[in-house]
Amino acid sequence: MVKLKDVCRHVRSKNAGPFWVTFDLLFDGPEKFRDYHAHPALGPDTFQRLYGADPALVHRYLVPSLNMVKISHARTSPQGGWSGTCIVVSSSCGCWMSSWHNLFEFWAAVGTASFQPVPVKGSLRA
Amino acid sequence: MMDGPIKILVPTGSLGAGAREDEVRYGIARGAHAIATDAGSTDSGAAYLALGISKNNRGSVKCDLTILMRAAADAGIPVIVGTSGQAGGDRNLDWTRDIASEVAQELGLHPKIALLYCEQGKETLKRYNKAGKVNPLPPLGPLADATIDACDHIVAVMGPEPYMAALASGADIGADIILGGRTTDTAVLASFALLKGADVGAAWHAAKIAECGAQCTVSPITSAGVLISIGAAGFEVEPLSPDNRCSPESVSAHMLYENSNPFLLTEPGSVLDVTEAVYSQRDARTVAVTGSVWRPQPYTMKLEGAGSRRFQTIMLIGIQDRYVLADVDAFHDRMLAALYDRVHKTIGPAAGDFHISLRLYGWNAVSGDRLPSGTAAPREIGVLFVATADSQEMASQIAKACNPYFFHFPVRLDEELPSCGFAFSPADIDRGPVYEFPLNHVVALDDPMQLVRTVWIDMAQEEAA
């Protein structure tokens, strides 16, 4: 089974305002991008299952010049709500550390979808 | 347009994060025409708008302002700051104004300061709402007046126009320093170049690339800021630290950063379209960008509101009991059910619409997900107990009702009581209100200045008086 770490050189995530979360998957070269950018594991169903996201509000964008897939989804409750388990806290630009929450979940997400979970080591610049 | 490109020094990703004197000196030596930075974001949550406070300490903002104001005064160029005091509400802005005034006095400067306020009264917004001028952004729906009332503070996010007006004010003698309320990062950084007639698409795109300072460079950790040079047909970006560099990838990747759409960036009154943008290496440290397209559209300002409806009390309990750790999820479920039962029995209906969560740090607190069966037992966990209720007093009562169960709740009926450790005494900590962002709406406007108030401080005249 192909692992995400074998096909991506970098994965990051960030809140895009209080109501959206966005994931950037930077694939390791054009071949990996070509082979995996449309993988069903990266589809709206995964985000629905893991985050309860409305599939209609899961948007996928392809950025071939960067071998990148960007996936954005609306949060089910806004950032910092009283029932949330985690505010995606970050400084306005030192945001890499804030990515732990989503990144970890995303590795897990992909792992249970069709890839294996992999350590986040080396994925965060902070 | 001025002769040659317009150069904007962006010293840091956010005022207070740590501008560097050597970098600012470099940018000014390279011919910077203005210094611009934002000073906040919604990233840190709603409390800062709701309370009108900064997440930064006063000293770090003063330190950065001292570096920037001294350098700018020496060079005779303006300092432009947006989203003052983290959230850009009136109180956040006044806090920043007082620091800037103090710095000016200490440096012996007499700047003309423009303060751009964009906080909105509730009645004003209800009027716009009634007139059908307020529209929701997904995932929210139409705005109810009750939602407006639920906010403690509401700001309308400014575009570049108030900044351009303040820079141009009174023939040639515009503001030396602009301190703005809530503004898009891009508008703050683009305003000077837009005023001076640079290519509009390039100005907006350059501003987006530079909005987090050195985040768009190859080594963001090693430097703080960047210099953007905006010409008639494109822009260039270089780090302010000579040891760092920009690459086409580091720059283009930043266009994607914290946007939900990588190609289109919606701004007040326009959309920046970078679908056809071309990024190329200009020299060893500099990237050139062309092909940025700016499309005007009907003028809107985004509304950001913050308020609180509910209150929380927390307790932190450490657990090393091996029976608990052998089946953490079972413990969680039994304990949570027992705590709800306890509150129903000891407080009853008076507890209202309360909520209890047990967040198991060291197990699954961050995501809340169930871990796969067979996951190894942790050495210890920290249980963050969170009671949420309609009043602080009730949240506190709920925590107190639950407190004894962490001493006396047996894991196995044939065993002695589990070993739990409260981190503090008293164990329960009233955390205060829970702040939220209830708004995700835009207001349609005929005039970009309609919801903005500009206040001038002329420190030369104040001194003379």
XYZ file of C-alpha atoms in Angstrom:
591
model
C 0.000 0.000 0.000
C 1.351 3.415 -0.925
C 1.965 5.743 1.975
C 1.360 9.449 1.835
C 4.926 10.117 2.945
C 6.126 8.286 -0.145
C 4.281 10.596 -2.514
C 4.283 13.967 -0.710
C 7.328 15.922 0.282
C 5.367 18.318 2.477
C 1.920 18.558 3.998
C 0.606 21.588 5.811
C -2.705 22.830 7.090
C -4.032 26.105 8.366
C -7.247 27.759 9.358
C -8.385 30.020 6.514
C -10.317 32.429 8.674
C -12.518 31.257 11.542
C -14.850 29.190 9.386
C -12.625 27.226 7.014
C -9.670 24.865 7.239
C -7.320 24.303 4.329
C -4.803 21.538 3.576
C -1.897 21.822 1.152
C -0.482 18.534 -0.135
C 2.775 19.139 -1.986
C 3.495 16.037 -4.017
C 7.039 14.942 -4.644
C 7.363 15.653 -8.352
C 5.031 15.708 -11.354
C 4.725 11.922 -11.635
C 3.507 11.522 -8.062
C 1.140 14.432 -8.568
C -0.213 12.880 -11.763
C -0.707 9.475 -10.177
C -2.261 10.519 -6.883
C -3.874 13.952 -7.171
C -7.268 12.436 -7.906
C -7.067 9.617 -5.393
C -10.468 8.875 -3.846
C -8.918 9.023 -0.378
C -8.591 12.774 -0.882
C -12.247 13.189 -1.731
C -15.064 14.902 0.176
C -16.169 11.655 1.823
C -12.984 11.490 3.862
C -13.589 14.962 5.214
C -17.208 14.210 5.903
C -16.334 11.089 7.833
C -13.545 12.650 9.869
C -14.742 16.163 10.490
C -18.425 15.938 9.726
C -17.795 18.385 6.882
C -20.605 19.024 4.428
C -19.319 17.369 1.219
C -20.734 20.272 -0.767
C -18.386 22.543 1.193
C -15.246 20.509 0.566
C -13.361 22.175 -2.273
C -10.404 20.691 -4.083
C -8.000 22.741 -6.210
C -5.146 21.488 -8.335
C -1.960 23.541 -8.645
C 0.125 21.554 -11.150
C 2.921 24.145 -11.204
C 3.643 23.217 -7.586
C 2.571 19.570 -7.879
C 0.031 20.497 -5.266
C -3.495 19.602 -4.253
C -5.270 22.069 -2.000
C -8.347 20.943 -0.116
C -10.473 23.383 1.864
C -13.516 22.572 3.930
C -15.952 24.506 6.071
C -15.731 23.775 9.772
C -18.761 22.335 11.481
C -18.327 24.799 14.341
C -16.368 28.024 14.167
C -12.874 28.319 15.562
C -12.850 28.519 19.337
C -16.413 27.416 19.926
C -17.311 26.203 23.404
C -17.723 22.577 22.447
C -14.656 22.266 20.255
C -11.800 20.086 21.358
C -9.154 22.398 20.018
C -8.905 25.973 18.853
C -6.588 26.047 15.884
C -4.494 28.645 17.600
C -1.684 30.311 15.798
C 0.225 33.492 15.699
C -0.549 35.445 12.600
C 2.411 34.081 10.789
C 4.145 31.524 12.928
C 1.448 29.194 11.871
C 3.366 26.004 11.359
C 3.062 24.983 14.946
C -0.652 25.532 14.851
C -0.881 22.938 12.179
C -0.304 20.068 14.546
C -3.949 19.591 15.210
C -5.125 19.355 11.660
C -2.034 17.776 10.287
C -2.169 14.977 12.780
C -5.773 14.370 12.016
C -5.095 14.432 8.344
C -2.356 11.842 8.539
C -4.765 9.715 10.471
C -7.454 10.428 7.927
C -5.397 9.347 4.998
C -4.170 6.397 6.960
C -7.600 5.041 7.544
C -8.747 5.866 4.061
C -6.211 4.015 1.991
C -2.723 4.952 3.079
C -0.861 4.122 6.271
C -0.450 6.744 8.979
C 3.039 8.122 9.007
C 4.921 10.195 11.570
C 4.727 13.962 11.166
C 8.452 14.257 11.838
C 10.106 16.446 9.276
C 6.850 17.843 8.048
C 6.735 20.961 10.160
C 9.179 23.754 9.841
C 8.648 25.005 13.369
C 3.588 56.933 -10.997
C 6.901 57.558 -9.258
C 10.053 56.897 -11.248
C 10.915 53.231 -11.060
C 9.252 50.618 -8.899
C 7.593 51.436 -5.594
C 9.349 49.682 -2.764
C 7.537 48.650 0.389
C 9.469 47.398 3.384
C 7.505 44.714 5.238
C 9.512 44.292 8.430
C 7.702 41.387 10.030
C 4.651 39.208 9.650
C 2.893 41.053 12.424
C 3.783 44.067 14.556
C 5.177 42.801 17.834
C 6.505 39.562 16.352
C 10.026 40.986 16.193
C 11.184 43.499 13.592
C 14.954 43.520 13.200
C 16.914 46.739 13.128
C 19.534 45.405 10.696
C 16.846 44.230 8.264
C 15.018 47.550 8.393
C 18.302 49.334 7.761
C 18.916 47.104 4.739
C 15.451 47.748 3.306
C 15.816 51.486 3.666
C 19.254 51.379 2.063
C 17.590 49.565 -0.843
C 15.324 52.561 -1.278
C 12.098 51.660 0.557
C 9.354 54.249 0.061
C 7.211 53.101 2.978
C 7.157 50.609 5.846
C 3.975 48.578 6.148
C 2.833 45.722 8.356
C -0.278 44.293 9.871
C -0.568 43.868 13.613
C -3.079 41.120 14.054
C -5.316 38.367 12.765
C -8.356 36.317 13.692
C -6.098 33.286 14.027
C -5.751 33.592 17.774
C -9.455 33.484 18.390
C -12.326 35.807 19.201
C -11.273 36.933 22.685
C -9.056 39.739 21.412
C -11.844 41.483 19.555
C -14.387 40.767 22.267
C -12.133 42.188 24.974
C -10.341 44.820 22.912
C -6.942 43.534 23.959
C -3.797 42.428 22.167
C -2.335 38.978 22.462
C 1.074 40.634 22.457
C 2.553 42.252 25.509
C 2.940 46.014 25.364
C 6.728 45.804 25.390
C 7.043 43.749 22.212
C 4.803 46.110 20.243
C 6.661 49.117 21.632
C 9.983 47.537 20.713
C 8.913 47.025 17.087
C 7.323 50.469 16.822
C 10.505 52.050 18.157
C 12.612 50.354 15.474
C 10.174 51.252 12.696
C 9.354 54.812 13.745
C 12.998 55.758 14.247
C 14.087 54.332 10.889
C 11.121 55.805 9.032
C 11.627 59.254 10.532
C 15.307 59.190 9.576
C 14.427 58.192 6.028
C 11.407 60.469 5.768
C 9.000 57.685 4.813
C 5.639 56.670 6.322
C 4.870 53.791 8.670
C 1.603 52.018 7.871
C 0.100 49.600 10.395
C -3.145 47.682 9.967
C -5.305 45.582 12.294
C -3.833 47.396 15.265
C -3.747 45.648 18.611
C -4.481 42.150 17.221
C -8.172 42.589 16.375
C -8.424 46.146 15.049
C -11.368 47.176 17.235
C -11.477 50.712 18.586
C -9.964 49.694 21.922
C -7.234 47.681 20.207
C -6.431 50.721 18.091
C -6.377 53.128 21.043
C -3.970 50.824 22.855
C -1.616 50.960 19.871
C -2.077 54.738 19.522
C -0.916 55.244 23.114
C 2.191 53.147 22.526
C 3.032 55.015 19.316
C 2.588 58.371 21.071
C 4.885 57.255 23.850
C 7.512 56.084 21.370
C 7.325 59.391 19.495
C 7.869 61.323 22.694
C 10.789 59.147 23.725
C 12.420 59.512 20.305
C 11.720 63.245 20.143
C 9.582 62.833 17.023
C 6.527 64.909 16.075
C 4.649 62.749 13.596
C 1.268 63.337 12.073
C -0.692 60.213 12.947
C -3.868 59.059 11.216
C -6.097 56.686 13.163
C -8.538 54.695 11.042
C -11.443 53.369 13.087
C -13.795 50.740 11.675
C -15.743 49.460 14.653
C -19.492 49.483 14.005
C -22.484 50.206 16.184
C -25.142 47.529 16.410
C -27.948 49.838 15.317
C -25.982 50.872 12.236
C -25.525 47.275 11.207
C -29.149 46.430 11.856
C -30.060 49.263 9.491
C -27.815 47.867 6.772
C -29.178 44.399 7.456
C -32.763 45.579 7.188
C -31.926 47.290 3.910
C -30.688 43.958 2.548
C -27.082 45.130 2.395
C -25.672 42.335 4.569
C -25.051 38.961 2.963
C -23.724 35.736 4.477
C -20.591 33.916 3.422
C -20.642 30.119 3.520
C -21.075 28.207 5.756
C -23.316 30.717 7.589
C -26.825 31.844 6.720
C -28.638 35.193 6.729
C -27.854 37.542 9.594
C -30.374 37.822 12.423
C -30.465 40.946 14.570
C -30.075 38.677 17.595
C -26.687 37.624 16.243
C -25.634 41.266 16.033
C -26.764 41.743 19.627
C -24.753 38.695 20.686
C -21.512 40.450 19.700
C -19.549 42.617 22.114
C -17.604 44.285 19.314
C -18.008 44.289 15.530
C -15.541 45.594 12.968
C -15.878 46.098 9.220
C -12.680 44.938 7.564
C -11.158 47.851 5.638
C -9.662 47.934 2.181
C -6.849 50.255 1.065
C -8.958 53.371 0.423
C -8.837 54.869 3.956
C -5.070 54.382 3.968
C -4.680 55.981 0.560
C -6.774 58.928 1.711
C -4.689 59.359 4.861
C -1.416 59.142 2.931
C -2.610 61.722 0.415
C -4.346 64.020 2.840
C -3.634 67.743 2.620
C -1.581 68.176 -0.577
C 1.759 66.527 0.098
C 1.619 66.403 3.839
C -0.224 63.194 4.549
C 0.245 60.942 7.514
C 3.691 60.065 8.811
C 2.145 57.163 10.653
C -1.118 55.370 9.967
C -2.584 53.127 12.616
C -5.548 51.289 11.188
C -8.295 49.210 12.704
C -9.197 45.849 11.192
C -7.996 45.690 7.600
C -7.091 42.953 5.169
C -3.340 42.367 5.421
C -3.056 42.874 1.696
C -4.785 46.260 1.721
C -2.341 47.591 4.332
C 0.672 46.544 2.290
C -0.764 47.527 -1.100
C -2.136 50.954 -0.131
C 0.993 53.047 -0.740
C 1.731 51.476 -4.122
C -1.906 51.814 -5.204
C -1.833 55.498 -4.290
C 1.356 56.022 -6.292
C -0.063 54.412 -9.412
C 1.657 51.039 -9.496
C 0.034 48.244 -11.475
C -3.013 47.318 -9.431
C -2.806 43.536 -9.873
C 0.907 43.548 -9.065
C 0.367 45.722 -5.972
C -2.276 43.381 -4.550
C -0.355 40.242 -5.411
C 2.892 41.599 -3.934
C 0.999 42.496 -0.781
C -0.432 39.000 -0.479
C 3.018 37.471 -0.912
C 4.538 39.767 1.737
C 1.693 39.631 4.255
C 3.515 37.222 6.569
C 6.921 38.846 6.157
C 9.631 36.266 5.556
C 7.154 33.380 5.390
C 7.442 33.574 1.591
C 11.205 33.054 1.688
C 13.219 29.851 1.504
C 14.208 30.080 5.181
C 11.462 31.855 7.138
C 13.087 31.065 10.450
C 16.256 33.015 9.695
C 14.741 36.379 8.869
C 11.752 38.533 9.668
C 10.862 40.692 6.689
C 10.862 41.233 2.952
C 11.085 44.074 0.464
C 8.539 44.194 -2.339
C 9.214 46.320 -5.419
C 6.112 46.995 -7.461
C 6.474 48.257 -11.009
C 4.227 48.957 -13.961
C 4.077 45.353 -15.125
C 4.839 43.167 -12.133
C 6.678 42.989 -8.857
C 9.782 41.586 -7.205
C 10.299 40.261 -3.710
C 13.487 39.722 -1.735
C 14.230 38.921 1.915
C 15.536 41.729 4.104
C 18.214 39.396 5.439
C 21.158 39.043 3.030
C 21.619 35.419 4.140
C 18.144 34.407 3.026
C 16.621 34.133 -0.453
C 13.321 33.774 -2.261
C 12.648 31.057 -4.817
C 9.762 30.828 -7.286
C 8.420 27.969 -5.221
C 8.695 29.716 -1.837
C 6.907 32.749 -3.279
C 4.214 30.967 -5.248
C 3.520 28.608 -2.347
C 2.737 31.586 -0.169
C -0.052 32.629 -2.492
C -1.783 29.461 -1.329
C -1.147 30.073 2.309
C -4.206 30.357 4.553
C -6.521 30.983 1.577
C -9.266 28.550 0.866
C -8.848 29.201 -2.886
C -5.298 29.217 -4.281
C -6.015 31.335 -7.359
C -8.605 33.898 -6.346
C -8.293 36.227 -3.382
C -11.354 38.282 -2.561
C -10.665 41.775 -1.256
C -12.944 44.719 -0.529
C -14.149 45.812 -3.965
C -12.047 43.391 -5.967
C -10.768 39.924 -6.651
C -7.108 39.190 -7.262
C -6.705 36.477 -9.894
C -3.282 34.831 -10.061
C -4.251 31.908 -12.298
C -1.901 33.126 -15.028
C 0.860 34.501 -12.794
C 4.437 33.614 -13.696
C 7.115 33.360 -10.988
C 10.767 33.515 -12.046
C 14.152 33.828 -10.355
C 15.422 37.375 -10.930
C 18.746 37.005 -9.180
C 20.109 34.760 -6.433
C 17.818 36.239 -3.774
C 14.973 37.836 -5.686
C 11.864 36.495 -7.421
C 9.978 38.391 -10.122
C 6.252 37.906 -10.662
C 4.104 38.932 -13.613
C 0.621 38.187 -14.826
C -1.384 39.140 -11.721
C -4.867 40.283 -12.650
C -7.116 42.557 -10.623
C -10.848 42.466 -11.225
C -13.012 45.154 -9.652
C -16.366 44.078 -8.268
C -19.079 45.703 -6.170
C -17.609 47.070 -2.946
C -18.110 45.013 0.188
C -16.527 44.963 3.617
C -16.409 41.788 5.647
C -17.875 41.957 9.132
C -16.115 40.347 12.056
C -17.903 40.156 15.380
C -16.938 38.627 18.672
C -18.988 37.892 21.721
C -19.638 35.418 24.464
C -22.743 33.526 25.446
C -21.459 30.813 27.745
C -18.983 30.315 30.566
C -16.568 27.603 31.565
C -14.941 26.152 34.662
C -12.060 23.738 34.273
C -10.131 21.229 36.377
C -6.907 19.432 35.503
C -6.521 15.908 36.836
C -3.495 13.698 36.251
C -4.017 9.944 36.145
C -1.382 7.214 36.306
C -3.652 4.418 37.482
C -2.767 1.461 35.289
C -6.301 0.113 35.262
C -7.571 3.407 33.944
C -4.785 3.552 31.378
C -5.412 -0.015 30.246
C -8.798 1.036 28.884
C -8.878 4.796 28.703
C -11.953 5.034 26.505
C -14.037 2.855 28.802
C -12.980 4.977 31.762
C -13.866 8.129 29.856
C -17.333 6.920 28.948
C -18.197 5.634 32.427
C -16.830 8.702 34.151
C -18.607 11.118 31.840
C -21.931 9.330 32.282
C -21.439 9.344 36.052
C -20.658 13.072 36.068
C -23.771 13.959 34.074
C -25.795 11.808 36.448
C -24.210 13.518 39.435
C -25.106 16.984 38.118
C -28.684 15.963 37.347
C -29.081 14.569 40.863
C -27.381 17.342 42.840
C -28.278 20.439 40.811
C -31.227 19.312 38.728
C -32.970 21.444 36.124
C -31.275 24.581 37.481
C -28.104 23.420 35.723
C -29.807 24.395 32.467
C -28.313 23.488 29.115
C -24.911 22.524 30.504
C -22.126 20.536 28.878
C -19.255 18.523 30.324
C -16.256 17.286 28.427
C -13.282 15.237 29.565
C -10.357 15.928 27.248
C -7.737 13.240 27.675
C -4.360 14.835 27.006
C -1.805 12.161 26.316
C -4.491 10.057 24.666
C -6.802 11.798 22.184
C -7.585 15.288 23.479
C -6.406 17.177 20.436
C -8.605 15.486 17.852
C -11.192 13.839 20.081
C -11.023 10.811 17.804
C -11.268 7.227 19.008
C -7.878 5.596 18.623
C -7.512 2.250 16.849
C -7.919 -0.741 19.145
C -4.594 -2.077 20.247
C -3.068 1.388 20.713
C -0.486 1.074 23.486
C -1.478 2.372 26.920
C 0.033 5.770 27.762
C 2.241 6.200 30.830
C -0.099 8.849 32.187
C -2.871 11.133 30.990
C -3.984 14.611 31.942
C -7.746 14.913 32.086
C -8.949 18.399 31.325
C -12.428 18.634 32.773
C -14.455 21.391 31.110
C -17.899 22.412 32.328
C -19.806 24.835 30.116
C -22.958 26.575 31.350
C -25.029 29.697 30.859
C -23.414 31.481 33.804
C -20.017 31.380 35.438
C -21.613 30.525 38.763
C -23.379 27.499 37.304
C -20.239 26.275 35.533
C -18.447 26.551 38.851
C -21.203 24.669 40.702
C -21.103 21.888 38.135
C -17.345 21.505 38.542
C -17.697 21.379 42.316
C -20.419 18.751 42.011
C -18.109 16.630 39.878
C -14.985 17.140 41.936
C -15.461 14.257 44.414
C -15.836 11.687 41.641
C -12.224 12.147 40.684
C -11.386 11.004 44.211
C -13.993 8.364 44.709
C -15.063 6.906 41.404
C -13.909 3.258 41.356
C -12.451 1.893 38.179
C -13.172 -1.698 39.201
C -15.651 -2.438 41.881
C -13.341 -4.889 43.638
C -10.425 -2.452 43.747
C -9.552 0.431 45.943
C -10.078 3.914 44.579
C -8.008 5.002 41.601
C -5.041 7.273 42.010
C -5.819 10.638 40.493
C -3.966 13.870 41.132
C -5.538 17.314 40.968
C -3.028 19.810 39.631
C -4.264 22.674 41.801
C -6.139 23.469 44.976
C -8.824 24.655 44.790
C -9.176 22.235 41.912
C -11.746 24.163 39.909
C -10.700 27.239 37.938
C -13.295 29.644 36.616
C -12.081 30.236 33.092
C -14.518 33.003 32.256
C -16.548 33.542 29.097
C -16.116 31.511 25.918
C -15.560 33.926 23.051
C -16.847 33.128 19.599
C -17.057 34.639 16.102
C -20.782 34.652 15.310
C -20.437 36.638 12.078
C -19.224 35.621 8.653
C -20.975 38.210 6.533
C -20.233 41.072 4.175
C -21.885 44.460 3.932
C -22.396 46.031 0.505
C -21.373 49.692 0.305
C -21.450 52.524 -2.211
C -18.416 54.240 -0.693
C -15.351 52.544 0.864
C -15.169 55.342 3.468
C -18.791 54.971 4.551
C -18.070 52.884 7.654
C -14.641 54.345 8.451
C -13.776 57.224 10.798
C -10.401 58.944 10.448
C -8.985 60.796 13.462
C -5.809 62.860 13.193
C -3.169 63.452 15.838
C -0.579 66.074 14.961
C 2.115 65.678 17.582
C 3.922 68.815 16.419
C 0.856 70.895 17.169
C 0.174 69.068 20.405
C 3.670 69.894 21.555
C 3.307 73.524 20.543
C 0.018 73.732 22.434
